[in-house]
CSV table of C-alpha atoms in Angstrom, one decimal:
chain,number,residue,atom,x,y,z
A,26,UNK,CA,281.7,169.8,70.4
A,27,UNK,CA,280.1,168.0,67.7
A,28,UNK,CA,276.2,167.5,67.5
A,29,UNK,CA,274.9,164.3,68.0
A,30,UNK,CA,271.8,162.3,66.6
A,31,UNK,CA,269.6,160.2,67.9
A,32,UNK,CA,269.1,156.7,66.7
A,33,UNK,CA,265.4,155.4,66.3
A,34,UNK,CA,264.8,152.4,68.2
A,35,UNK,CA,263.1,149.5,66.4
A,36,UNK,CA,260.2,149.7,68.6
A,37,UNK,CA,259.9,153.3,67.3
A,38,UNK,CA,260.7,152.7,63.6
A,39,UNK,CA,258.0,150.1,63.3
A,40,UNK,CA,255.2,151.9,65.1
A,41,UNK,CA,254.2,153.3,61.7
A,42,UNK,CA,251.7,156.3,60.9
A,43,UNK,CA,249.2,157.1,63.5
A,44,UNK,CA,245.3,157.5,62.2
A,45,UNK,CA,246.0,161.0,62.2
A,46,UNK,CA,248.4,160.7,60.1
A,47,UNK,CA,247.2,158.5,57.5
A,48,UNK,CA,244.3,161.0,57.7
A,49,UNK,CA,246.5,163.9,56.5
A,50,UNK,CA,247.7,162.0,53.7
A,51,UNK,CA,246.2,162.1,50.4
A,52,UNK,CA,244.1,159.1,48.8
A,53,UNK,CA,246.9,159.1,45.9
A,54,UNK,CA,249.7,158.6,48.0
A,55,UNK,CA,248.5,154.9,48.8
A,56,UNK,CA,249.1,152.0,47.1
A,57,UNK,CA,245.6,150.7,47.6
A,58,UNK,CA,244.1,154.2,47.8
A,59,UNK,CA,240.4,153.2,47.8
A,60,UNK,CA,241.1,151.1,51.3
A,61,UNK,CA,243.6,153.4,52.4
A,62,UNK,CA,246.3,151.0,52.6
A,63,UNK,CA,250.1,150.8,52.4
A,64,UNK,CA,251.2,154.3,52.3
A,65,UNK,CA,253.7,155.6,49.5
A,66,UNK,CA,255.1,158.4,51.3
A,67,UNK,CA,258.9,157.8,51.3
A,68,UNK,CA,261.7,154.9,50.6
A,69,UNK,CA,260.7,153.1,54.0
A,70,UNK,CA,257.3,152.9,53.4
A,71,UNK,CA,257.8,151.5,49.4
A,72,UNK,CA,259.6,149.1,50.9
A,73,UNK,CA,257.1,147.9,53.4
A,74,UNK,CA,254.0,148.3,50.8
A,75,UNK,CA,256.7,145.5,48.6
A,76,UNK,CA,257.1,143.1,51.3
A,77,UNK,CA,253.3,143.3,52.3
A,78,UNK,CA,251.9,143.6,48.6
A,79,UNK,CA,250.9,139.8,48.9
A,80,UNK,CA,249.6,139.8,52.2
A,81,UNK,CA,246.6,142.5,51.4
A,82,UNK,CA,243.1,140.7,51.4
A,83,UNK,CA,239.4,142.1,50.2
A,84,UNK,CA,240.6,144.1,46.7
A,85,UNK,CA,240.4,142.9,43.2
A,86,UNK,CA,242.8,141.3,40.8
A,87,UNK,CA,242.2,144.9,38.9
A,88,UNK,CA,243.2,146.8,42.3
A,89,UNK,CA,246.4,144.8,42.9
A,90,UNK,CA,247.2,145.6,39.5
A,91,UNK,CA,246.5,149.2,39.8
A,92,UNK,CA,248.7,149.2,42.8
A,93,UNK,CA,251.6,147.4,41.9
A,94,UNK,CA,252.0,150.3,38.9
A,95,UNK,CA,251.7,152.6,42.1
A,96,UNK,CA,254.3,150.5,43.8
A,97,UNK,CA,257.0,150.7,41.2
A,98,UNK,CA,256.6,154.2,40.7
A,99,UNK,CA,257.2,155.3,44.2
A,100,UNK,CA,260.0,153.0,43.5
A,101,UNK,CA,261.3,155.1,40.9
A,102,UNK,CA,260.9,158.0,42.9
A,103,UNK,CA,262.8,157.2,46.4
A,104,UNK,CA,264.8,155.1,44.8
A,105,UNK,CA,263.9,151.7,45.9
A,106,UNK,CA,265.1,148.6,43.8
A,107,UNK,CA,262.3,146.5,42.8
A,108,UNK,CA,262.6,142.9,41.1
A,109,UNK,CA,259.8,141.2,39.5
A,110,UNK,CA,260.0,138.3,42.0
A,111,UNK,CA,258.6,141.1,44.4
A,112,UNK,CA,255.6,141.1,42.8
A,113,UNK,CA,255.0,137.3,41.7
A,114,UNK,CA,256.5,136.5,46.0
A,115,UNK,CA,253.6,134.5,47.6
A,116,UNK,CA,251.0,134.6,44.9
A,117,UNK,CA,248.8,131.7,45.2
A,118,UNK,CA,248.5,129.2,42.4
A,119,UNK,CA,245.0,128.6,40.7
């Protein structure tokens, strides 16, 4: 008989990391490593830390920048395909 996976369910692919696991990670793995925010830890998580990269309040023009170089090399490295619309994708004028 052949061996069977289970499937995630979207309620348990979008729980994300617990505080205890975000605690185990290191500082370097985040995109916004200061805050601790948006993990870089695999292909999922790149993903997410690109869709949310507008949406993070309280850093610094030099922080986004900083982590957008993060970003698209944790892109490079699971493989994600990043356009630079991603990046520009709900930036406020002015």
């Amino acid at each position: 008989m052949a061996a069977t996976t289970k499937r995630k369910t979207a309620t348990e692919r979008s729980r994300g990391l617990t505080s205890a696991q975000k605690d185990r990670i290191s500082a370097r793995a985040f995109a916004f490593p200061k805050e601790r925010k948006e993990p870089l830890i695999d292909a999922a998580h790149v993903r997410n830390a690109i869709a949310r990269f507008n949406q993070v309040e309280g850093v610094s023009e030099e922080e986004k920048q900083a982590a957008w170089r993060r970003i698209r090399s944790a892109a490079r490295k699971y493989g994600v395909e990043v356009s630079a619309k991603s990046h520009s994708r709900g930036r406020k004028a002015g």
